Short mmCIF file of C-alpha atoms in Angstrom, two decimals:
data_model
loop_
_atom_site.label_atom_id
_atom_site.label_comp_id
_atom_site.label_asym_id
_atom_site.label_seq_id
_atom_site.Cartn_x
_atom_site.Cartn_y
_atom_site.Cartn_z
CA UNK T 1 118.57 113.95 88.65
CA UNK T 2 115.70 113.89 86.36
CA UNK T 3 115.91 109.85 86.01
CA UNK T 4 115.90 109.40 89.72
CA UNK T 5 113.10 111.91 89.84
CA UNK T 6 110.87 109.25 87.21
CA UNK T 7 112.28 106.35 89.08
CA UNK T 8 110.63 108.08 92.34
CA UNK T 9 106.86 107.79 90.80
CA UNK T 10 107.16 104.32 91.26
CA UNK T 11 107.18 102.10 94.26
CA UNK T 12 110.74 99.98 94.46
CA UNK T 13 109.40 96.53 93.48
CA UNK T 14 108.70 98.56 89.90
CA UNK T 15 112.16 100.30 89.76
CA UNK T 16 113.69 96.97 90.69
CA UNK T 17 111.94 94.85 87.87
CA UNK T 18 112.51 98.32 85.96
CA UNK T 19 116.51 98.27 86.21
CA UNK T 20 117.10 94.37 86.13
CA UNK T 21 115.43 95.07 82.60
CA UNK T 22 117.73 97.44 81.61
CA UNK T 23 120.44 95.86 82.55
CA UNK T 24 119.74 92.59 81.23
CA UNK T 25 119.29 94.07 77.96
CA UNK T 26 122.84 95.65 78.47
CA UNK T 27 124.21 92.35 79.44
CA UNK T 28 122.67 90.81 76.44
CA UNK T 29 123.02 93.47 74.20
CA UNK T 30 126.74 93.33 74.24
CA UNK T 31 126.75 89.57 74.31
CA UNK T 32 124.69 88.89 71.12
CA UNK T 33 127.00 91.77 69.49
CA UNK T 34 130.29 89.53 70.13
CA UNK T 35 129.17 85.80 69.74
CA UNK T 36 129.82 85.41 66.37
CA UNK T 37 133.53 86.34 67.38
CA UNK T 38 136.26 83.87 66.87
CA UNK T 39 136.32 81.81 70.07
CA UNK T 40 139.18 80.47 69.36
CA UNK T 41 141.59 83.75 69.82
CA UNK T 42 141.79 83.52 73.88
CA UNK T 43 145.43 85.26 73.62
CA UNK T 44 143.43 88.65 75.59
CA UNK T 45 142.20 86.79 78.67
CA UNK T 46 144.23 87.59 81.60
CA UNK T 47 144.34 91.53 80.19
CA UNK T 48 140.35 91.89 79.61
CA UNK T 49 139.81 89.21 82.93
CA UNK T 50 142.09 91.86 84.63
CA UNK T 51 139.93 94.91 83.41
CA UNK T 52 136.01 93.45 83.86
CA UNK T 53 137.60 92.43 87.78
CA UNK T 54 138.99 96.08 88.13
CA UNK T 55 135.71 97.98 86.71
CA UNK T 56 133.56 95.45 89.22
CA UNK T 57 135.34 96.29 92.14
CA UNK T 58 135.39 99.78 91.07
CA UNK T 59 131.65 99.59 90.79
CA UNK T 60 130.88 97.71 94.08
CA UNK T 61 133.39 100.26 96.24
CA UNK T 62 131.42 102.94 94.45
CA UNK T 63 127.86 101.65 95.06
CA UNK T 64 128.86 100.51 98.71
CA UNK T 65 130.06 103.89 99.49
CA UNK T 66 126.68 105.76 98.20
CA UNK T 67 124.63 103.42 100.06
CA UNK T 68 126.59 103.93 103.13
CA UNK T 69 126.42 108.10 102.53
CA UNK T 70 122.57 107.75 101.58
CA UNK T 71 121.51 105.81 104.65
CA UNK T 72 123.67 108.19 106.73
CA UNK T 73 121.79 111.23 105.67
CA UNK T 74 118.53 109.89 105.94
CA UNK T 75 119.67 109.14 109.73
CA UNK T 76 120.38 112.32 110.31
CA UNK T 77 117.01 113.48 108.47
CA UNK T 78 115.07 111.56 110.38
CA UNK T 79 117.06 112.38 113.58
CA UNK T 80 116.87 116.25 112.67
CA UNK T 81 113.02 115.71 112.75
CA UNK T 82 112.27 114.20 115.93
CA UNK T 83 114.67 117.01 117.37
CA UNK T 84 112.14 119.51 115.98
CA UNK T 85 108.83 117.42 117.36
CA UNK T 86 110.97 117.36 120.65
CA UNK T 87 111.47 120.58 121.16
CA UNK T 88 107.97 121.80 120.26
CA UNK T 89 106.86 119.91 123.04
CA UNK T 90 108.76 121.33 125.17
CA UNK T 91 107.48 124.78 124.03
CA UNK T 92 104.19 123.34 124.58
CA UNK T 93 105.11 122.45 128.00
CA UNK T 94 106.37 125.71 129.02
CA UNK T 95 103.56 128.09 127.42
CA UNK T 96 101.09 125.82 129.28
CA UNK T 97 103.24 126.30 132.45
CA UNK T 98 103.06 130.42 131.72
CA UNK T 99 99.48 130.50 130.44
CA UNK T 100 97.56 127.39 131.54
CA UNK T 101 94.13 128.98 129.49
CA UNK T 102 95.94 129.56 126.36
CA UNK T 103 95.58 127.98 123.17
CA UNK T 104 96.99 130.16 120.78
CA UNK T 105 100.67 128.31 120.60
CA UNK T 106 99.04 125.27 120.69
CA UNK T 107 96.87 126.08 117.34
CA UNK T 108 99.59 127.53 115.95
CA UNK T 109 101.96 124.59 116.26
CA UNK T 110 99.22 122.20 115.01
CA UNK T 111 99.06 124.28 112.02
CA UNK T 112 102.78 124.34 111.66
CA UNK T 113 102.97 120.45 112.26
CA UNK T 114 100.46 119.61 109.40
CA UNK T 115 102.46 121.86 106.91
CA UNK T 116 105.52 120.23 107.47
CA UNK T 117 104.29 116.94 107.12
CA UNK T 118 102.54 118.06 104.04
CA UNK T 119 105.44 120.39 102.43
CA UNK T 120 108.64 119.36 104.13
CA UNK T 121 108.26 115.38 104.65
CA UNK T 122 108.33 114.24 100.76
CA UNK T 123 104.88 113.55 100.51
CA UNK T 124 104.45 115.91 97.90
CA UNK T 125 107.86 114.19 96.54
CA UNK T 126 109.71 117.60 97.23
CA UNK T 127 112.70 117.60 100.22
CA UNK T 128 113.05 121.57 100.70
CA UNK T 129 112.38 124.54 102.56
CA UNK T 130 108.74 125.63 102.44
CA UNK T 131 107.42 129.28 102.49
CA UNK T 132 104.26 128.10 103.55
CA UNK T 133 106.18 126.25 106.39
CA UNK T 134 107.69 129.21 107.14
CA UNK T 135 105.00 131.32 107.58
CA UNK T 136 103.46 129.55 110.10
CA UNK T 137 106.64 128.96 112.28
CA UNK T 138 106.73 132.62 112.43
CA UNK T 139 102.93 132.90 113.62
CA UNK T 140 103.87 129.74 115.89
CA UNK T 141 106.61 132.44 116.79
CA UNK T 142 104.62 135.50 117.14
CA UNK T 143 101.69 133.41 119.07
CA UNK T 144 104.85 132.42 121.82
CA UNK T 145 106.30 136.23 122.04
CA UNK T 146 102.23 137.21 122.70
CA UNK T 147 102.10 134.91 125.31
CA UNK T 148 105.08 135.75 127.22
CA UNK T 149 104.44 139.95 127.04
CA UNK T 150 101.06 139.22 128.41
CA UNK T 151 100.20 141.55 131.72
CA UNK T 152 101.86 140.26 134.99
CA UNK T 153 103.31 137.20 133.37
CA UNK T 154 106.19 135.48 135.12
CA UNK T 155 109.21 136.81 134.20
CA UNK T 156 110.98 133.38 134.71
CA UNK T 157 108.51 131.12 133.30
CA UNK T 158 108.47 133.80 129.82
CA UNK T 159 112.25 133.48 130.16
CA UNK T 160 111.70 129.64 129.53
CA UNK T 161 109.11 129.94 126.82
CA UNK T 162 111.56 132.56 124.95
CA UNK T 163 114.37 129.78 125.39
CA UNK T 164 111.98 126.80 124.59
CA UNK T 165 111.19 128.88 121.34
CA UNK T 166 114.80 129.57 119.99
CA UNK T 167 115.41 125.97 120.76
CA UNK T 168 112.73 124.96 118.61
CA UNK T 169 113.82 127.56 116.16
CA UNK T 170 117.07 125.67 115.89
CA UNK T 171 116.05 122.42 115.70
CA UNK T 172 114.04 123.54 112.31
CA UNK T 173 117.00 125.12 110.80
CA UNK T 174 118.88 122.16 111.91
CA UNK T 175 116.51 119.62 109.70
CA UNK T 176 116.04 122.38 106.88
CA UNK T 177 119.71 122.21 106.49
CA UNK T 178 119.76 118.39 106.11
CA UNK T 179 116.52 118.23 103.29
CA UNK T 180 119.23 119.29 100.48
CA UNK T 181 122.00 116.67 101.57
CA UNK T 182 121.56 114.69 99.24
CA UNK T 183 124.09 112.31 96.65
CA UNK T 184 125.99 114.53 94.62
CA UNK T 185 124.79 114.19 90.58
CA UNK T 186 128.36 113.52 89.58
CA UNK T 187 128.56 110.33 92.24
CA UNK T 188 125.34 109.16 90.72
CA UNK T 189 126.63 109.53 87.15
CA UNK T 190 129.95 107.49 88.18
CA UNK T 191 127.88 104.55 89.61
CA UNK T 192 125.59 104.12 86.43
CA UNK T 193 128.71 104.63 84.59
CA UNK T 194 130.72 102.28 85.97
CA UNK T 195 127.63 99.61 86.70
CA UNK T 196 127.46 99.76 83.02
CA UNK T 197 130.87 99.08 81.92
CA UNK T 198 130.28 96.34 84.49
CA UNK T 199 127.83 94.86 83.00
CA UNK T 200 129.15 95.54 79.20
CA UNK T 201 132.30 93.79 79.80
CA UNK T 202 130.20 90.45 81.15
CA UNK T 203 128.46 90.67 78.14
CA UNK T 204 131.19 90.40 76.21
CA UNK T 205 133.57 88.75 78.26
CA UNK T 206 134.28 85.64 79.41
CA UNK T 207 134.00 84.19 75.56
CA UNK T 208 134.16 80.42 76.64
CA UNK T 209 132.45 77.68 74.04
CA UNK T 210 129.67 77.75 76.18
CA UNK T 211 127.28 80.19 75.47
CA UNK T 212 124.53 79.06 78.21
CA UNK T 213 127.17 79.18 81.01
CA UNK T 214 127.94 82.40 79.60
CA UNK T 215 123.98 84.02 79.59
CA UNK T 216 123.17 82.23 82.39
CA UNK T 217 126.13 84.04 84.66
CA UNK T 218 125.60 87.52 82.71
CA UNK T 219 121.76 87.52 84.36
CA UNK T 220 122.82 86.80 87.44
CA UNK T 221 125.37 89.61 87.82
CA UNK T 222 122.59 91.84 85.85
CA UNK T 223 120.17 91.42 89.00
CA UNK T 224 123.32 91.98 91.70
CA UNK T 225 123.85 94.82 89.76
CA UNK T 226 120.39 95.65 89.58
CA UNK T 227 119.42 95.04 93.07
CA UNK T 228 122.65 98.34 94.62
CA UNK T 229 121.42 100.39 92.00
CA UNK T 230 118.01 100.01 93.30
CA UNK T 231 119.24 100.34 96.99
CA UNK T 232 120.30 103.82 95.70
CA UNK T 233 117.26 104.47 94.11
CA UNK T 234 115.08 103.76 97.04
CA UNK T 235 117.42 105.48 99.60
CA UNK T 236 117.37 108.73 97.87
CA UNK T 237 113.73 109.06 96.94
CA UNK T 238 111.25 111.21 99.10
CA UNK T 239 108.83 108.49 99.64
CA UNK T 240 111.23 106.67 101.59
CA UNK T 241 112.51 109.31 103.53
CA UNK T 242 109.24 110.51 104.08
CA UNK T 243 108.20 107.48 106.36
CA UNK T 244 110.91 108.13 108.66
CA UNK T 245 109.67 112.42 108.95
CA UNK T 246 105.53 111.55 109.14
CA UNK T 247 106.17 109.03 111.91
CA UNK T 248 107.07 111.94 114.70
CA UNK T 249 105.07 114.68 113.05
CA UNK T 250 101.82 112.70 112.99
CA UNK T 251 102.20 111.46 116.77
CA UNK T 252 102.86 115.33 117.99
CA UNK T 253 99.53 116.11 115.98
CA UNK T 254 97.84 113.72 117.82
CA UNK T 255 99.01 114.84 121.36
CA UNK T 256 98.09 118.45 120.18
CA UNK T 257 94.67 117.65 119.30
CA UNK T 258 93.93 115.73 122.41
CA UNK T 259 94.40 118.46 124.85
#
């Protein structure tokens, strides 16, 4: 994952022009190795035609199916995360109902907000667990219990807050969980794998008398192939996944700085 990890420091217009490079050169690379073959020996085409059409399909099922499974966990990312901002509202809602003076759950789950958007968003690049995160749910915890063993405090209305709380409790676990679901390493290896056998065997195959024809095709599949690979790219980097995390988080830091 360290190549996806590089790829990541860039914004996806680089990565794009990045891997239509690469696999331009790959295209090429293979095609200036055959074309002093003899053109004349087509007795292979309908095997090798057979193979380059088996490997592309193989390659576009492949990439279709990761972009699919990315985009699908970033849903559920993103969906995990307005859970959590949900719920913390609601805790909001019910502390201010027990304790309309109090302000200690409030400052607590500004504090909490702003760590998550700094350590568990991907704006640092990173899409894990927190300690520091952590640490302040359990003061954003230990603020809530305070609040609701306070002197004369409604018994119903603390019953709420406790529930409010393990909901919200929940809800973090419940995005936590989906930061590390992420595209296994050997699904990534297959795609580059077979998106370069893909490419290679364009490069070296069709070997018609026409060598333009022949270049001219070979960089157009190089950008197809280019533009799924950067699809994947984009889908599993932080930065993009980030967007989807700050939106929620930064509007429930807002409300809780208004009041």
């Amino acid at each position: 994952m360290l190549l996806l990890e590089w790829f990541w420091m860039f914004s996806w217009p680089v990565v794009f022009f990045i891997v239509v490079a690469l696999c331009v050169i790959t295209v090429e690379g293979f095609s200036l190795v055959t074309r002093n073959l003899d053109r004349m020996d087509r007795s292979n085409d309908n095997q090798v035609g057979r193979a380059a059409a088996f490997i592309s399909s193989a390659f576009i099922f492949i990439c279709a199916f990761t972009i699919v499974t990315s985009w699908t966990e970033d849903a559920k990312v993103h969906s995990a995360g307005e859970h959590e901002v949900v719920a913390a509202q609601t805790l909001v809602r019910e502390v201010k109902q027990l304790a309309p003076t109090d302000s200690s759950v409030r400052t607590a789950l500004t504090h909490y907000a702003q760590i998550v958007l700094h350590e568990e968003s991907g704006e640092t690049g990173e899409l894990a667990a927190s300690a520091k995160a952590e640490d302040a749910f359990v003061a954003v915890e230990k603020a809530a219990v305070s609040v609701t063993d306070q002197p004369g405090a409604d018994k119903y209305r603390a019953g709420e807050v406790l529930d409010s709380l393990n909901e919200f409790k929940m809800a973090r676990q419940d995005r936590v969980g989906e930061l590390g679901n992420t595209i296994a390493l050997p699904l990534i290896l297959l795609l580059v794998v077979t998106g370069f056998l893909n490419l290679a065997a364009i490069g070296m195959f069709p070997g018609g008398t026409s060598h333009w024809v022949k270049q001219t095709f070979g960089v157009i599949v190089a950008i197809a192939v280019a533009a799924m690979l950067t699809s994947v790219v984009v889908l599993e980097s932080p930065p993009f996944i980030h967007q989807g995390l700050a939106a929620p988080l930064e509007s429930f830091i807002s409300e809780l700085n208004s009041q």
